[in-house]
Amino acid sequence: MSVQTLVEPPKEVRLKRKLNELELSWPDGLTSRLSCLILRRSCGCSHCAQAKRMGRLSLIDADISIKKVELSGVSGLQFFFSDGHYRGLYPWGFLRELSEQVS
């Protein structure tokens, strides 16, 4: 991922539990859908980043879901995943980059 610039937050964030995805409606009209699996694999918390740097394989269940979403100040979201992981903060810029990659 590149260095993130300030990105305007989405107009709407919807957790679609039945589809295991997060839907983001951005101010410029882009609507993106990010699977819970992509979000979990993209976690940038220190624990996950260290595991990636050390080349440790982290098995993540394809059926992973998000149990809860919290707004983290005005800068992004925090997810509470079904595997118990909740450390990563997902800034708006990071979510926008992921959205553009999957669109």
JSON list of C-alpha atoms in Angstrom, two decimals:
[
{"chain": "A", "resi": 1, "resn": "MET", "atom": "CA", "xyz": [0.00, 0.00, 0.00]},
{"chain": "A", "resi": 2, "resn": "SER", "atom": "CA", "xyz": [1.17, 3.50, -0.70]},
{"chain": "A", "resi": 3, "resn": "VAL", "atom": "CA", "xyz": [1.39, 6.37, 1.75]},
{"chain": "A", "resi": 4, "resn": "GLN", "atom": "CA", "xyz": [-2.12, 7.44, 2.57]},
{"chain": "A", "resi": 5, "resn": "THR", "atom": "CA", "xyz": [-3.33, 10.94, 2.00]},
{"chain": "A", "resi": 6, "resn": "LEU", "atom": "CA", "xyz": [-6.33, 12.50, 3.66]},
{"chain": "A", "resi": 7, "resn": "VAL", "atom": "CA", "xyz": [-9.41, 10.90, 2.20]},
{"chain": "A", "resi": 8, "resn": "GLU", "atom": "CA", "xyz": [-12.94, 12.05, 2.76]},
{"chain": "A", "resi": 9, "resn": "PRO", "atom": "CA", "xyz": [-14.91, 9.43, 4.70]},
{"chain": "A", "resi": 10, "resn": "PRO", "atom": "CA", "xyz": [-17.63, 7.45, 2.96]},
{"chain": "A", "resi": 11, "resn": "LYS", "atom": "CA", "xyz": [-21.15, 8.83, 2.96]},
{"chain": "A", "resi": 12, "resn": "GLU", "atom": "CA", "xyz": [-22.42, 5.45, 4.12]},
{"chain": "A", "resi": 13, "resn": "VAL", "atom": "CA", "xyz": [-20.93, 2.29, 5.61]},
{"chain": "A", "resi": 14, "resn": "ARG", "atom": "CA", "xyz": [-23.02, -0.88, 5.68]},
{"chain": "A", "resi": 15, "resn": "LEU", "atom": "CA", "xyz": [-22.06, -4.23, 7.16]},
{"chain": "A", "resi": 16, "resn": "LYS", "atom": "CA", "xyz": [-23.83, -6.86, 5.09]},
{"chain": "A", "resi": 17, "resn": "ARG", "atom": "CA", "xyz": [-23.65, -9.83, 7.44]},
{"chain": "A", "resi": 18, "resn": "LYS", "atom": "CA", "xyz": [-25.39, -12.34, 5.15]},
{"chain": "A", "resi": 19, "resn": "LEU", "atom": "CA", "xyz": [-22.88, -11.60, 2.38]},
{"chain": "A", "resi": 20, "resn": "ASN", "atom": "CA", "xyz": [-19.87, -11.28, 4.74]},
{"chain": "A", "resi": 21, "resn": "GLU", "atom": "CA", "xyz": [-18.94, -7.94, 3.25]},
{"chain": "A", "resi": 22, "resn": "LEU", "atom": "CA", "xyz": [-18.67, -4.26, 4.01]},
{"chain": "A", "resi": 23, "resn": "GLU", "atom": "CA", "xyz": [-20.26, -1.81, 1.58]},
{"chain": "A", "resi": 24, "resn": "LEU", "atom": "CA", "xyz": [-18.82, 1.70, 1.36]},
{"chain": "A", "resi": 25, "resn": "SER", "atom": "CA", "xyz": [-20.46, 4.55, -0.54]},
{"chain": "A", "resi": 26, "resn": "TRP", "atom": "CA", "xyz": [-17.83, 7.20, -1.26]},
{"chain": "A", "resi": 27, "resn": "PRO", "atom": "CA", "xyz": [-18.58, 10.92, -1.85]},
{"chain": "A", "resi": 28, "resn": "ASP", "atom": "CA", "xyz": [-17.39, 10.70, -5.48]},
{"chain": "A", "resi": 29, "resn": "GLY", "atom": "CA", "xyz": [-20.02, 8.08, -6.31]},
{"chain": "A", "resi": 30, "resn": "LEU", "atom": "CA", "xyz": [-17.89, 4.93, -6.02]},
{"chain": "A", "resi": 31, "resn": "THR", "atom": "CA", "xyz": [-19.64, 2.14, -4.14]},
{"chain": "A", "resi": 32, "resn": "SER", "atom": "CA", "xyz": [-17.30, -0.62, -3.09]},
{"chain": "A", "resi": 33, "resn": "ARG", "atom": "CA", "xyz": [-17.79, -3.98, -1.45]},
{"chain": "A", "resi": 34, "resn": "LEU", "atom": "CA", "xyz": [-14.96, -5.43, 0.59]},
{"chain": "A", "resi": 35, "resn": "SER", "atom": "CA", "xyz": [-15.21, -9.00, 1.81]},
{"chain": "A", "resi": 36, "resn": "CYS", "atom": "CA", "xyz": [-14.56, -9.68, 5.47]},
{"chain": "A", "resi": 37, "resn": "LEU", "atom": "CA", "xyz": [-11.75, -12.01, 4.35]},
{"chain": "A", "resi": 38, "resn": "ILE", "atom": "CA", "xyz": [-9.98, -9.24, 2.40]},
{"chain": "A", "resi": 39, "resn": "LEU", "atom": "CA", "xyz": [-10.33, -6.89, 5.36]},
{"chain": "A", "resi": 40, "resn": "ARG", "atom": "CA", "xyz": [-8.96, -9.46, 7.80]},
{"chain": "A", "resi": 41, "resn": "ARG", "atom": "CA", "xyz": [-6.02, -10.37, 5.54]},
{"chain": "A", "resi": 42, "resn": "SER", "atom": "CA", "xyz": [-5.25, -6.67, 5.07]},
{"chain": "A", "resi": 43, "resn": "CYS", "atom": "CA", "xyz": [-4.90, -5.94, 8.78]},
{"chain": "A", "resi": 44, "resn": "GLY", "atom": "CA", "xyz": [-1.97, -3.64, 9.42]},
{"chain": "A", "resi": 45, "resn": "CYS", "atom": "CA", "xyz": [-1.74, -3.95, 13.21]},
{"chain": "A", "resi": 46, "resn": "SER", "atom": "CA", "xyz": [1.72, -4.53, 14.67]},
{"chain": "A", "resi": 47, "resn": "HIS", "atom": "CA", "xyz": [1.02, -8.23, 15.36]},
{"chain": "A", "resi": 48, "resn": "CYS", "atom": "CA", "xyz": [-0.14, -8.95, 11.78]},
{"chain": "A", "resi": 49, "resn": "ALA", "atom": "CA", "xyz": [2.59, -6.77, 10.23]},
{"chain": "A", "resi": 50, "resn": "GLN", "atom": "CA", "xyz": [5.28, -8.62, 12.19]},
{"chain": "A", "resi": 51, "resn": "ALA", "atom": "CA", "xyz": [3.86, -12.00, 11.17]},
{"chain": "A", "resi": 52, "resn": "LYS", "atom": "CA", "xyz": [3.92, -10.93, 7.50]},
{"chain": "A", "resi": 53, "resn": "ARG", "atom": "CA", "xyz": [7.52, -9.63, 7.76]},
{"chain": "A", "resi": 54, "resn": "MET", "atom": "CA", "xyz": [8.67, -12.88, 9.36]},
{"chain": "A", "resi": 55, "resn": "GLY", "atom": "CA", "xyz": [6.94, -14.90, 6.64]},
{"chain": "A", "resi": 56, "resn": "ARG", "atom": "CA", "xyz": [4.73, -16.74, 9.09]},
{"chain": "A", "resi": 57, "resn": "LEU", "atom": "CA", "xyz": [1.72, -18.20, 7.43]},
{"chain": "A", "resi": 58, "resn": "SER", "atom": "CA", "xyz": [-1.45, -16.99, 9.05]},
{"chain": "A", "resi": 59, "resn": "LEU", "atom": "CA", "xyz": [-4.40, -19.20, 8.30]},
{"chain": "A", "resi": 60, "resn": "ILE", "atom": "CA", "xyz": [-7.61, -17.24, 8.14]},
{"chain": "A", "resi": 61, "resn": "ASP", "atom": "CA", "xyz": [-10.91, -19.04, 7.75]},
{"chain": "A", "resi": 62, "resn": "ALA", "atom": "CA", "xyz": [-12.59, -18.11, 4.47]},
{"chain": "A", "resi": 63, "resn": "ASP", "atom": "CA", "xyz": [-15.87, -17.83, 6.38]},
{"chain": "A", "resi": 64, "resn": "ILE", "atom": "CA", "xyz": [-14.52, -15.10, 8.68]},
{"chain": "A", "resi": 65, "resn": "SER", "atom": "CA", "xyz": [-17.05, -12.46, 9.54]},
{"chain": "A", "resi": 66, "resn": "ILE", "atom": "CA", "xyz": [-17.16, -9.09, 11.23]},
{"chain": "A", "resi": 67, "resn": "LYS", "atom": "CA", "xyz": [-19.06, -9.14, 14.50]},
{"chain": "A", "resi": 68, "resn": "LYS", "atom": "CA", "xyz": [-18.93, -5.41, 15.16]},
{"chain": "A", "resi": 69, "resn": "VAL", "atom": "CA", "xyz": [-17.73, -2.20, 13.47]},
{"chain": "A", "resi": 70, "resn": "GLU", "atom": "CA", "xyz": [-16.76, 0.92, 15.40]},
{"chain": "A", "resi": 71, "resn": "LEU", "atom": "CA", "xyz": [-15.94, 4.39, 14.18]},
{"chain": "A", "resi": 72, "resn": "SER", "atom": "CA", "xyz": [-12.42, 5.26, 15.31]},
{"chain": "A", "resi": 73, "resn": "GLY", "atom": "CA", "xyz": [-12.61, 8.99, 15.88]},
{"chain": "A", "resi": 74, "resn": "VAL", "atom": "CA", "xyz": [-12.95, 10.65, 12.50]},
{"chain": "A", "resi": 75, "resn": "SER", "atom": "CA", "xyz": [-10.08, 8.77, 10.88]},
{"chain": "A", "resi": 76, "resn": "GLY", "atom": "CA", "xyz": [-11.44, 5.32, 10.08]},
{"chain": "A", "resi": 77, "resn": "LEU", "atom": "CA", "xyz": [-12.98, 2.09, 11.32]},
{"chain": "A", "resi": 78, "resn": "GLN", "atom": "CA", "xyz": [-12.11, -0.69, 13.72]},
{"chain": "A", "resi": 79, "resn": "PHE", "atom": "CA", "xyz": [-13.44, -4.17, 13.09]},
{"chain": "A", "resi": 80, "resn": "PHE", "atom": "CA", "xyz": [-14.07, -6.97, 15.55]},
{"chain": "A", "resi": 81, "resn": "PHE", "atom": "CA", "xyz": [-13.65, -10.21, 13.61]},
{"chain": "A", "resi": 82, "resn": "SER", "atom": "CA", "xyz": [-15.19, -13.61, 14.36]},
{"chain": "A", "resi": 83, "resn": "ASP", "atom": "CA", "xyz": [-11.71, -15.07, 15.04]},
{"chain": "A", "resi": 84, "resn": "GLY", "atom": "CA", "xyz": [-11.33, -12.68, 17.99]},
{"chain": "A", "resi": 85, "resn": "HIS", "atom": "CA", "xyz": [-8.99, -10.25, 16.21]},
{"chain": "A", "resi": 86, "resn": "TYR", "atom": "CA", "xyz": [-9.75, -6.56, 16.83]},
{"chain": "A", "resi": 87, "resn": "ARG", "atom": "CA", "xyz": [-6.43, -4.71, 16.88]},
{"chain": "A", "resi": 88, "resn": "GLY", "atom": "CA", "xyz": [-6.21, -3.10, 13.47]},
{"chain": "A", "resi": 89, "resn": "LEU", "atom": "CA", "xyz": [-7.36, 0.41, 12.65]},
{"chain": "A", "resi": 90, "resn": "TYR", "atom": "CA", "xyz": [-8.49, 0.85, 9.05]},
{"chain": "A", "resi": 91, "resn": "PRO", "atom": "CA", "xyz": [-8.05, 4.52, 8.05]},
{"chain": "A", "resi": 92, "resn": "TRP", "atom": "CA", "xyz": [-10.28, 5.96, 5.33]},
{"chain": "A", "resi": 93, "resn": "GLY", "atom": "CA", "xyz": [-7.34, 6.24, 2.93]},
{"chain": "A", "resi": 94, "resn": "PHE", "atom": "CA", "xyz": [-6.49, 2.56, 3.38]},
{"chain": "A", "resi": 95, "resn": "LEU", "atom": "CA", "xyz": [-10.12, 1.52, 2.86]},
{"chain": "A", "resi": 96, "resn": "ARG", "atom": "CA", "xyz": [-10.29, 3.67, -0.27]},
{"chain": "A", "resi": 97, "resn": "GLU", "atom": "CA", "xyz": [-7.14, 2.03, -1.68]},
{"chain": "A", "resi": 98, "resn": "LEU", "atom": "CA", "xyz": [-8.57, -1.43, -1.02]},
{"chain": "A", "resi": 99, "resn": "SER", "atom": "CA", "xyz": [-11.83, -0.31, -2.65]},
{"chain": "A", "resi": 100, "resn": "GLU", "atom": "CA", "xyz": [-10.02, 0.82, -5.79]},
{"chain": "A", "resi": 101, "resn": "GLN", "atom": "CA", "xyz": [-8.06, -2.45, -5.96]},
{"chain": "A", "resi": 102, "resn": "VAL", "atom": "CA", "xyz": [-11.19, -4.62, -5.91]},
{"chain": "A", "resi": 103, "resn": "SER", "atom": "CA", "xyz": [-13.39, -2.41, -8.12]}
]
